[in-house]
């Protein structure tokens, strides 16, 4: 879709964000040794006490600053830096995108586009331009007709960059017109210039009929026009007044909208890259937890080792996701996920599933603490997936709400558990390989 003409509307001449880090390093170093050295009783007790303290200590969520244009630009620069670390070859393209957006943000005046499947005749351009003349510089795009059918029903980016759209409609409204209106980008201002063609129909009745076909927002943006050139200025008078008085708000809304749009596009691309880097971290952590449980098979110690290990993993994941939350906020979110996973019985389900596997296939590779270790590894897998989902949701959220996290944690964990059940066979294959490696190292005896 292209633009037919851009018309500058003249101005009226008479108007013008050391202790916790050290503790984390010590636990990380100890956990990394689990796959080679057995845990000492002293370390087991330290993990037990440390995990209990970490899960039960009070949490305080500091306030974060509000979002504005500068804040969105900062987040885009952070995403750009993340792309540079994960995908260097795409750096020039994204730098060009960001530079183009910066230039757009500095655009003065207003940009309006007249669109529609059947726009008014071209000879009415001078009349429409004169009707919209006001104190703000205004550039009017006179677009080619919108297609009557589209496979994607997506507005071109050129129109998304406009401060507003003037959508010309003819009554009765066509299915194509309604479909294009449904596809309007979120937050895109639009006014509907409705050209009446039903003789004898009262304006109130026509307005009621048209509003019944539109959403509540667009239903308040109607401008009725009888099709006569001399009546166009009067029909557009409410829009001209709104543009004159609301130009700064329209510009700011457009800037924020465009920043959010680019952020969402980049975030989707970056999320795929982050998940690729997350999977090795998830697998490494789950088997470190399993090794810790095998080395120190005390009652419920697996869950405490799990909690600490997942906390450490969460910090690594926060760096991967470039999450803006501080250490206190990350710990609070991780604690809620740990509590939710225990409350939903993920341990019980995995233990029962592993026990059923022993019943059907014989205890040839699952004995003693190995069953407990694999259950803890699976719990780690589930919680890690839920953590990834929460961190993905947290990107761009400046201030977490602990009460909201409490409400979301059960759903996130349940969704992660359901997703991981679909990959149960892959987990069992990894478990066999890990147990085989542990047997070779002499850490756990595997036999009938």
Tab-separated table of C-alpha atoms in Angstrom:
chain	number	residue	atom	x	y	z
A	1	UNK	CA	0.000	0.000	0.000
A	2	UNK	CA	1.426	3.365	-0.940
A	3	UNK	CA	0.534	6.959	-0.410
A	4	UNK	CA	-0.948	8.919	-3.199
A	5	UNK	CA	-0.044	12.361	-1.984
A	6	UNK	CA	1.338	14.214	1.036
A	7	UNK	CA	-0.125	17.631	1.561
A	8	UNK	CA	1.373	20.140	4.005
A	9	UNK	CA	-1.370	22.059	5.751
A	10	UNK	CA	-0.321	25.698	6.172
A	11	UNK	CA	-0.400	27.528	9.482
A	12	UNK	CA	-2.755	30.336	10.148
A	13	UNK	CA	-0.505	33.439	9.832
A	14	UNK	CA	-1.635	34.926	13.165
A	15	UNK	CA	-0.889	31.882	15.505
A	16	UNK	CA	2.503	30.139	16.804
A	17	UNK	CA	17.496	1.345	39.223
A	18	UNK	CA	28.484	-7.065	49.038
A	19	UNK	CA	27.024	-9.437	51.185
A	20	UNK	CA	24.495	-11.139	49.037
A	21	UNK	CA	26.926	-11.323	46.138
A	22	UNK	CA	29.610	-13.015	48.308
A	23	UNK	CA	27.070	-15.528	49.644
A	24	UNK	CA	25.886	-16.272	46.123
A	25	UNK	CA	29.461	-16.860	44.941
A	26	UNK	CA	30.171	-19.277	47.821
A	27	UNK	CA	27.035	-21.315	47.176
A	28	UNK	CA	27.669	-21.328	43.439
A	29	UNK	CA	31.215	-22.609	43.951
A	30	UNK	CA	29.987	-25.328	46.326
A	31	UNK	CA	27.230	-26.451	43.987
A	32	UNK	CA	29.601	-26.644	41.044
A	33	UNK	CA	31.712	-29.129	43.057
A	34	UNK	CA	28.763	-31.402	43.768
A	35	UNK	CA	29.206	-33.391	40.614
A	36	UNK	CA	32.765	-34.305	41.682
A	37	UNK	CA	32.927	-34.239	45.496
A	38	UNK	CA	30.424	-35.459	48.129
A	39	UNK	CA	28.819	-32.895	50.377
A	40	UNK	CA	30.102	-32.691	53.921
A	41	UNK	CA	27.608	-32.704	56.829
A	42	UNK	CA	28.625	-29.150	57.642
A	43	UNK	CA	27.830	-27.945	54.180
A	44	UNK	CA	24.527	-29.851	54.215
A	45	UNK	CA	23.540	-28.088	57.411
A	46	UNK	CA	24.568	-24.756	55.919
A	47	UNK	CA	22.373	-25.365	52.900
A	48	UNK	CA	19.494	-26.414	55.139
A	49	UNK	CA	19.724	-23.266	57.258
A	50	UNK	CA	20.461	-21.015	54.315
A	51	UNK	CA	17.542	-22.301	52.277
A	52	UNK	CA	15.140	-21.885	55.181
A	53	UNK	CA	16.356	-18.330	55.764
A	54	UNK	CA	16.145	-17.482	52.084
A	55	UNK	CA	12.587	-18.770	51.730
A	56	UNK	CA	11.210	-17.212	54.912
A	57	UNK	CA	12.932	-13.863	55.281
A	58	UNK	CA	10.712	-10.835	54.707
A	59	UNK	CA	10.731	-9.227	51.302
A	60	UNK	CA	10.713	-5.556	50.473
A	61	UNK	CA	9.953	-4.352	46.987
A	62	UNK	CA	11.466	-0.926	46.326
A	63	UNK	CA	9.599	1.495	44.162
A	64	UNK	CA	10.755	2.074	40.580
A	65	UNK	CA	10.513	5.159	38.408
A	66	UNK	CA	7.727	5.784	35.927
A	67	UNK	CA	8.039	5.044	32.213
A	68	UNK	CA	8.531	7.854	29.701
A	69	UNK	CA	10.173	8.408	26.330
A	70	UNK	CA	13.649	8.453	27.893
A	71	UNK	CA	12.844	5.262	29.790
A	72	UNK	CA	11.723	3.443	26.637
A	73	UNK	CA	14.830	4.594	24.769
A	74	UNK	CA	16.957	3.290	27.622
A	75	UNK	CA	15.217	-0.091	27.412
A	76	UNK	CA	15.713	-0.235	23.660
A	77	UNK	CA	19.411	0.510	24.152
A	78	UNK	CA	19.534	-2.303	26.721
A	79	UNK	CA	17.887	-4.675	24.242
A	80	UNK	CA	20.324	-3.547	21.594
A	81	UNK	CA	23.207	-4.389	23.939
A	82	UNK	CA	21.633	-7.815	24.625
A	83	UNK	CA	21.396	-8.475	20.899
A	84	UNK	CA	25.030	-7.474	20.567
A	85	UNK	CA	26.012	-10.161	23.096
A	86	UNK	CA	23.756	-12.877	21.689
A	87	UNK	CA	23.577	-12.120	17.981
A	88	UNK	CA	26.335	-9.845	16.769
A	89	UNK	CA	25.475	-10.105	13.071
A	90	UNK	CA	22.160	-8.295	13.519
A	91	UNK	CA	23.692	-5.285	15.309
A	92	UNK	CA	23.929	-2.915	12.298
A	93	UNK	CA	20.325	-3.500	11.282
A	94	UNK	CA	18.998	-2.808	14.765
A	95	UNK	CA	21.191	0.261	15.114
A	96	UNK	CA	19.655	1.591	11.908
A	97	UNK	CA	16.136	0.883	13.202
A	98	UNK	CA	16.799	2.727	16.437
A	99	UNK	CA	18.371	5.682	14.641
A	100	UNK	CA	15.336	5.955	12.389
A	101	UNK	CA	13.008	5.926	15.368
A	102	UNK	CA	15.029	8.622	17.114
A	103	UNK	CA	14.653	10.808	14.045
A	104	UNK	CA	10.908	10.190	14.035
A	105	UNK	CA	10.645	11.104	17.708
A	106	UNK	CA	12.081	14.519	16.908
A	107	UNK	CA	9.469	15.243	14.277
A	108	UNK	CA	7.489	18.389	14.962
A	109	UNK	CA	3.926	19.214	14.117
A	110	UNK	CA	1.333	16.555	13.366
A	111	UNK	CA	1.096	13.839	10.719
A	112	UNK	CA	-2.402	12.807	9.669
A	113	UNK	CA	-3.408	10.280	6.984
A	114	UNK	CA	-6.702	10.113	5.149
A	115	UNK	CA	-7.492	6.444	4.483
A	116	UNK	CA	-10.405	4.306	3.379
A	117	UNK	CA	-11.471	1.650	0.904
A	118	UNK	CA	-13.170	4.418	-1.055
A	119	UNK	CA	-11.588	7.815	-0.275
A	120	UNK	CA	-13.250	11.075	-1.275
A	121	UNK	CA	-12.540	12.486	-4.733
A	122	UNK	CA	-9.074	13.996	-5.165
A	123	UNK	CA	-10.544	17.359	-6.079
A	124	UNK	CA	-11.730	17.754	-2.480
A	125	UNK	CA	-8.148	17.904	-1.171
A	126	UNK	CA	-7.992	21.724	-1.058
A	127	UNK	CA	-11.285	21.855	0.828
A	128	UNK	CA	-10.135	19.274	3.383
A	129	UNK	CA	-6.770	21.005	3.790
A	130	UNK	CA	-8.446	24.336	4.438
A	131	UNK	CA	-10.843	22.741	6.934
A	132	UNK	CA	-7.968	21.304	8.998
A	133	UNK	CA	-5.783	24.412	8.952
A	134	UNK	CA	-4.786	25.425	12.474
A	135	UNK	CA	-1.999	26.628	14.789
A	136	UNK	CA	0.096	23.421	14.491
A	137	UNK	CA	2.084	22.417	11.385
A	138	UNK	CA	0.140	19.537	9.889
A	139	UNK	CA	1.192	17.159	7.121
A	140	UNK	CA	-1.718	15.330	5.506
A	141	UNK	CA	-1.169	12.032	3.664
A	142	UNK	CA	-3.812	11.291	1.075
A	143	UNK	CA	-3.533	7.498	0.758
A	144	UNK	CA	-4.424	5.110	-2.025
A	145	UNK	CA	-7.597	3.092	-1.341
A	146	UNK	CA	-7.273	0.305	1.198
A	147	UNK	CA	-7.693	-3.141	-0.423
A	148	UNK	CA	-11.079	-4.783	-0.069
A	149	UNK	CA	-9.353	-7.989	1.110
A	150	UNK	CA	-6.045	-8.744	2.843
A	151	UNK	CA	-4.432	-11.976	4.051
A	152	UNK	CA	-2.854	-10.255	7.073
A	153	UNK	CA	-5.125	-7.223	7.640
A	154	UNK	CA	-2.125	-5.358	8.983
A	155	UNK	CA	-1.722	-1.619	8.650
A	156	UNK	CA	1.562	-0.598	6.985
A	157	UNK	CA	4.137	0.879	9.335
A	158	UNK	CA	3.862	4.217	7.562
A	159	UNK	CA	0.333	4.634	8.905
A	160	UNK	CA	1.389	3.429	12.374
A	161	UNK	CA	3.836	6.346	12.403
A	162	UNK	CA	1.004	8.862	11.985
A	163	UNK	CA	-0.302	10.923	14.865
A	164	UNK	CA	-3.803	10.036	13.730
A	165	UNK	CA	-5.890	8.565	10.911
A	166	UNK	CA	-8.945	10.054	9.256
A	167	UNK	CA	-10.848	7.020	7.969
A	168	UNK	CA	-13.406	7.840	5.308
A	169	UNK	CA	-16.412	5.520	5.348
A	170	UNK	CA	-19.523	5.245	3.248
A	171	UNK	CA	-22.831	3.969	4.551
A	172	UNK	CA	-23.786	1.222	4.746
A	173	UNK	CA	-20.422	0.164	6.190
A	174	UNK	CA	-18.691	-2.593	4.229
A	175	UNK	CA	-17.170	-5.746	5.743
A	176	UNK	CA	-13.726	-4.593	4.529
A	177	UNK	CA	-14.096	-1.239	6.307
A	178	UNK	CA	-15.048	-2.964	9.565
A	179	UNK	CA	-12.166	-5.437	9.237
A	180	UNK	CA	-9.635	-2.621	8.740
A	181	UNK	CA	-11.036	-0.820	11.757
A	182	UNK	CA	-10.687	-3.994	13.855
A	183	UNK	CA	-7.044	-4.225	12.733
A	184	UNK	CA	-6.138	-0.717	13.909
A	185	UNK	CA	-2.932	-0.813	15.977
A	186	UNK	CA	-3.545	-0.558	19.714
A	187	UNK	CA	-3.630	3.053	20.792
A	188	UNK	CA	-3.771	4.465	17.255
A	189	UNK	CA	-5.993	7.570	17.219
A	190	UNK	CA	-8.570	7.495	14.438
A	191	UNK	CA	-11.526	9.603	13.443
A	192	UNK	CA	-14.268	8.281	11.174
A	193	UNK	CA	-15.588	10.568	8.470
A	194	UNK	CA	-18.875	8.881	7.676
A	195	UNK	CA	-20.369	9.918	4.360
A	196	UNK	CA	-24.092	9.352	4.422
A	197	UNK	CA	-25.846	7.975	1.357
A	198	UNK	CA	-29.200	6.927	2.774
A	199	UNK	CA	-31.677	9.621	1.902
A	200	UNK	CA	-34.363	10.353	4.427
A	201	UNK	CA	-32.628	8.585	7.321
A	202	UNK	CA	-32.421	10.798	10.380
A	203	UNK	CA	-28.909	11.564	11.641
A	204	UNK	CA	-29.687	10.203	15.115
A	205	UNK	CA	-30.895	6.910	13.678
A	206	UNK	CA	-27.872	6.695	11.370
A	207	UNK	CA	-25.483	7.432	14.244
A	208	UNK	CA	-27.131	4.708	16.332
A	209	UNK	CA	-26.832	2.230	13.455
A	210	UNK	CA	-23.151	3.014	12.816
A	211	UNK	CA	-22.209	2.998	16.511
A	212	UNK	CA	-23.787	-0.445	16.924
A	213	UNK	CA	-21.219	-1.817	14.451
A	214	UNK	CA	-18.175	-0.215	16.115
A	215	UNK	CA	-16.266	-0.619	19.363
A	216	UNK	CA	-16.905	1.838	22.198
A	217	UNK	CA	-13.781	3.863	21.399
A	218	UNK	CA	-14.394	4.408	17.698
A	219	UNK	CA	-18.090	4.995	18.289
A	220	UNK	CA	-17.148	8.287	19.937
A	221	UNK	CA	-15.023	9.443	16.987
A	222	UNK	CA	-17.722	9.865	14.353
A	223	UNK	CA	-17.856	12.833	11.973
A	224	UNK	CA	-20.899	12.756	9.730
A	225	UNK	CA	-20.780	14.313	6.267
A	226	UNK	CA	-23.474	14.483	3.651
A	227	UNK	CA	-21.016	14.351	0.750
A	228	UNK	CA	-21.387	17.986	-0.282
A	229	UNK	CA	-18.070	19.904	-0.612
A	230	UNK	CA	-19.464	22.980	1.074
A	231	UNK	CA	-20.437	20.900	4.142
A	232	UNK	CA	-17.027	19.267	4.609
A	233	UNK	CA	-15.523	22.073	6.704
A	234	UNK	CA	-18.415	21.996	9.151
A	235	UNK	CA	-18.193	18.196	9.450
A	236	UNK	CA	-14.448	18.384	10.149
A	237	UNK	CA	-14.697	21.306	12.598
A	238	UNK	CA	-14.651	19.068	15.733
A	239	UNK	CA	-11.521	17.320	14.440
A	240	UNK	CA	-9.819	20.612	13.583
A	241	UNK	CA	-10.503	21.902	17.087
A	242	UNK	CA	-9.212	18.680	18.659
A	243	UNK	CA	-6.019	18.806	16.594
A	244	UNK	CA	-5.480	22.456	17.520
A	245	UNK	CA	-5.850	21.930	21.266
A	246	UNK	CA	-4.517	18.364	21.639
A	247	UNK	CA	-1.438	18.370	19.390
A	248	UNK	CA	1.153	17.968	22.212
A	249	UNK	CA	-0.774	15.011	23.644
A	250	UNK	CA	-1.107	13.375	20.243
A	251	UNK	CA	2.631	13.748	19.592
A	252	UNK	CA	3.568	12.295	22.981
A	253	UNK	CA	1.122	9.404	22.555
A	254	UNK	CA	2.562	8.665	19.118
A	255	UNK	CA	6.134	8.716	20.457
A	256	UNK	CA	5.310	6.303	23.298
A	257	UNK	CA	3.277	4.080	20.990
A	258	UNK	CA	6.080	3.823	18.435
A	259	UNK	CA	8.649	3.115	21.153
A	260	UNK	CA	6.450	0.369	22.585
A	261	UNK	CA	5.907	-1.124	19.128
A	262	UNK	CA	9.636	-1.378	18.387
A	263	UNK	CA	10.281	-2.666	21.923
A	264	UNK	CA	7.662	-5.414	21.462
A	265	UNK	CA	9.126	-6.430	18.097
A	266	UNK	CA	12.682	-6.567	19.454
A	267	UNK	CA	11.542	-8.314	22.616
A	268	UNK	CA	9.929	-11.123	20.585
A	269	UNK	CA	13.134	-11.658	18.595
A	270	UNK	CA	15.301	-11.475	21.702
A	271	UNK	CA	13.079	-13.884	23.627
A	272	UNK	CA	13.773	-16.628	21.093
A	273	UNK	CA	17.513	-16.057	21.487
A	274	UNK	CA	17.252	-16.035	25.283
A	275	UNK	CA	15.384	-19.354	25.333
A	276	UNK	CA	18.165	-20.903	23.264
A	277	UNK	CA	20.743	-19.762	25.831
A	278	UNK	CA	18.455	-20.690	28.742
A	279	UNK	CA	18.141	-24.421	27.943
A	280	UNK	CA	21.790	-25.340	28.745
A	281	UNK	CA	21.522	-23.352	32.010
A	282	UNK	CA	18.317	-25.190	32.915
A	283	UNK	CA	19.843	-28.626	32.247
A	284	UNK	CA	23.072	-27.839	34.104
A	285	UNK	CA	21.225	-26.595	37.183
A	286	UNK	CA	18.796	-29.513	37.377
A	287	UNK	CA	21.641	-32.043	37.435
A	288	UNK	CA	23.626	-29.985	39.951
A	289	UNK	CA	20.562	-30.148	42.186
A	290	UNK	CA	20.268	-33.908	41.589
A	291	UNK	CA	23.939	-34.395	42.469
A	292	UNK	CA	23.435	-32.396	45.661
A	293	UNK	CA	20.491	-34.574	46.694
A	294	UNK	CA	22.448	-37.782	46.003
A	295	UNK	CA	25.416	-36.498	48.035
A	296	UNK	CA	23.245	-35.337	50.958
A	297	UNK	CA	20.006	-37.379	50.993
A	298	UNK	CA	18.465	-35.819	54.091
A	299	UNK	CA	14.671	-35.481	54.431
A	300	UNK	CA	13.436	-32.534	52.380
A	301	UNK	CA	16.994	-31.285	51.834
A	302	UNK	CA	16.464	-31.657	48.108
A	303	UNK	CA	13.873	-28.924	48.217
A	304	UNK	CA	16.172	-26.562	50.080
A	305	UNK	CA	19.073	-27.278	47.757
A	306	UNK	CA	16.612	-26.706	44.954
A	307	UNK	CA	15.517	-23.375	46.366
A	308	UNK	CA	19.077	-22.077	46.711
A	309	UNK	CA	20.176	-23.410	43.317
A	310	UNK	CA	17.141	-21.937	41.628
A	311	UNK	CA	17.850	-18.624	43.312
A	312	UNK	CA	21.350	-18.638	41.860
A	313	UNK	CA	20.006	-19.681	38.497
A	314	UNK	CA	17.452	-16.900	38.662
A	315	UNK	CA	20.207	-14.304	38.971
A	316	UNK	CA	21.946	-15.757	35.928
A	317	UNK	CA	18.655	-15.755	34.060
A	318	UNK	CA	17.981	-12.182	35.141
A	319	UNK	CA	21.235	-11.174	33.502
A	320	UNK	CA	20.263	-13.127	30.398
A	321	UNK	CA	16.851	-11.457	30.281
A	322	UNK	CA	18.296	-8.094	31.311
A	323	UNK	CA	15.613	-7.870	33.976
A	324	UNK	CA	15.610	-4.455	35.676
A	325	UNK	CA	14.606	-5.809	39.129
A	326	UNK	CA	17.187	-5.658	41.886
A	327	UNK	CA	18.343	-8.589	44.064
A	328	UNK	CA	15.556	-8.120	46.597
A	329	UNK	CA	12.906	-8.205	43.913
A	330	UNK	CA	14.420	-11.265	42.212
A	331	UNK	CA	14.521	-13.175	45.515
A	332	UNK	CA	10.921	-12.286	46.261
A	333	UNK	CA	9.746	-13.531	42.871
A	334	UNK	CA	11.808	-16.752	43.154
A	335	UNK	CA	10.428	-17.489	46.620
A	336	UNK	CA	6.856	-17.211	45.364
A	337	UNK	CA	7.581	-19.624	42.507
A	338	UNK	CA	9.219	-22.109	44.922
A	339	UNK	CA	6.229	-21.971	47.272
A	340	UNK	CA	3.783	-22.368	44.423
A	341	UNK	CA	5.606	-25.406	43.004
A	342	UNK	CA	5.515	-27.174	46.372
A	343	UNK	CA	1.876	-26.262	46.946
A	344	UNK	CA	0.882	-27.624	43.523
A	345	UNK	CA	2.528	-31.005	44.253
A	346	UNK	CA	5.107	-31.079	41.460
A	347	UNK	CA	7.375	-33.258	43.670
A	348	UNK	CA	4.581	-35.737	44.353
A	349	UNK	CA	3.674	-36.033	40.690
A	350	UNK	CA	7.246	-36.629	39.539
A	351	UNK	CA	7.910	-39.144	42.354
A	352	UNK	CA	4.783	-41.088	41.463
A	353	UNK	CA	5.632	-41.034	37.783
A	354	UNK	CA	9.166	-42.291	38.470
A	355	UNK	CA	7.830	-44.967	40.851
A	356	UNK	CA	5.423	-46.117	38.136
A	357	UNK	CA	8.338	-46.354	35.729
A	358	UNK	CA	10.192	-48.606	38.204
A	359	UNK	CA	7.069	-50.790	38.507
A	360	UNK	CA	6.768	-51.275	34.793
A	361	UNK	CA	10.453	-51.426	33.783
A	362	UNK	CA	12.100	-52.785	36.928
A	363	UNK	CA	14.550	-51.094	39.283
A	364	UNK	CA	17.495	-51.482	36.929
A	365	UNK	CA	18.476	-47.842	36.969
A	366	UNK	CA	16.415	-46.231	39.725
A	367	UNK	CA	17.483	-47.122	43.283
A	368	UNK	CA	17.781	-45.396	46.641
A	369	UNK	CA	18.495	-41.707	46.522
A	370	UNK	CA	18.495	-41.714	42.709
A	371	UNK	CA	14.700	-41.576	42.734
A	372	UNK	CA	14.783	-38.588	45.064
A	373	UNK	CA	17.492	-36.923	42.990
A	374	UNK	CA	15.594	-37.281	39.735
A	375	UNK	CA	12.457	-35.921	41.347
A	376	UNK	CA	14.378	-32.868	42.559
A	377	UNK	CA	15.897	-32.424	39.097
A	378	UNK	CA	12.460	-32.495	37.531
A	379	UNK	CA	11.169	-29.956	40.027
A	380	UNK	CA	14.103	-27.739	39.120
A	381	UNK	CA	13.201	-28.123	35.457
A	382	UNK	CA	9.618	-27.035	36.077
A	383	UNK	CA	10.512	-24.098	38.304
A	384	UNK	CA	13.172	-22.966	35.841
A	385	UNK	CA	10.614	-22.832	33.049
A	386	UNK	CA	8.240	-20.851	35.257
A	387	UNK	CA	11.089	-18.485	36.157
A	388	UNK	CA	11.856	-17.947	32.502
A	389	UNK	CA	8.232	-17.099	31.834
A	390	UNK	CA	8.137	-14.666	34.747
A	391	UNK	CA	11.341	-12.953	33.679
A	392	UNK	CA	10.010	-12.649	30.152
A	393	UNK	CA	6.885	-11.010	31.532
A	394	UNK	CA	8.952	-8.724	33.769
A	395	UNK	CA	10.931	-7.178	30.921
A	396	UNK	CA	9.897	-3.582	30.636
A	397	UNK	CA	7.968	-3.653	33.938
A	398	UNK	CA	9.712	-1.113	36.148
A	399	UNK	CA	8.088	-2.022	39.474
A	400	UNK	CA	6.957	-5.570	40.388
A	401	UNK	CA	3.869	-6.020	42.513
A	402	UNK	CA	4.492	-8.808	45.072
A	403	UNK	CA	0.796	-9.417	45.514
A	404	UNK	CA	0.381	-9.769	41.759
A	405	UNK	CA	3.336	-12.185	41.671
A	406	UNK	CA	1.658	-14.282	44.371
A	407	UNK	CA	-1.420	-14.491	42.222
A	408	UNK	CA	0.515	-15.262	39.032
A	409	UNK	CA	2.985	-17.819	40.478
A	410	UNK	CA	0.545	-20.790	40.688
A	411	UNK	CA	-0.557	-20.260	37.100
A	412	UNK	CA	3.002	-19.899	35.815
A	413	UNK	CA	4.124	-23.044	37.663
A	414	UNK	CA	1.054	-24.998	36.513
A	415	UNK	CA	1.656	-23.991	32.910
A	416	UNK	CA	5.344	-24.898	33.182
A	417	UNK	CA	4.513	-28.286	34.751
A	418	UNK	CA	2.043	-29.044	31.991
A	419	UNK	CA	4.555	-28.052	29.323
A	420	UNK	CA	7.326	-30.163	30.871
A	421	UNK	CA	5.043	-33.211	31.078
A	422	UNK	CA	4.974	-33.157	27.304
A	423	UNK	CA	8.784	-33.498	27.354
A	424	UNK	CA	8.832	-36.233	30.045
A	425	UNK	CA	10.506	-38.812	27.772
A	426	UNK	CA	13.332	-36.387	26.963
A	427	UNK	CA	13.860	-35.756	30.689
A	428	UNK	CA	14.015	-39.526	31.364
A	429	UNK	CA	16.584	-39.955	28.601
A	430	UNK	CA	18.690	-37.201	30.175
A	431	UNK	CA	18.178	-38.861	33.581
A	432	UNK	CA	19.512	-42.185	32.306
A	433	UNK	CA	22.576	-40.465	30.893
A	434	UNK	CA	23.181	-38.542	34.125
A	435	UNK	CA	22.754	-41.649	36.310
A	436	UNK	CA	25.108	-43.550	34.042
A	437	UNK	CA	27.688	-40.815	34.446
A	438	UNK	CA	27.230	-40.801	38.236
A	439	UNK	CA	27.650	-44.587	38.338
A	440	UNK	CA	30.858	-44.273	36.333
A	441	UNK	CA	32.143	-41.669	38.794
A	442	UNK	CA	31.172	-43.859	41.774
A	443	UNK	CA	28.802	-41.297	43.216
A	444	UNK	CA	25.715	-43.524	43.174
A	445	UNK	CA	25.443	-47.304	42.789
A	446	UNK	CA	23.055	-48.419	40.071
A	447	UNK	CA	21.778	-51.997	40.175
A	448	UNK	CA	18.766	-54.269	40.469
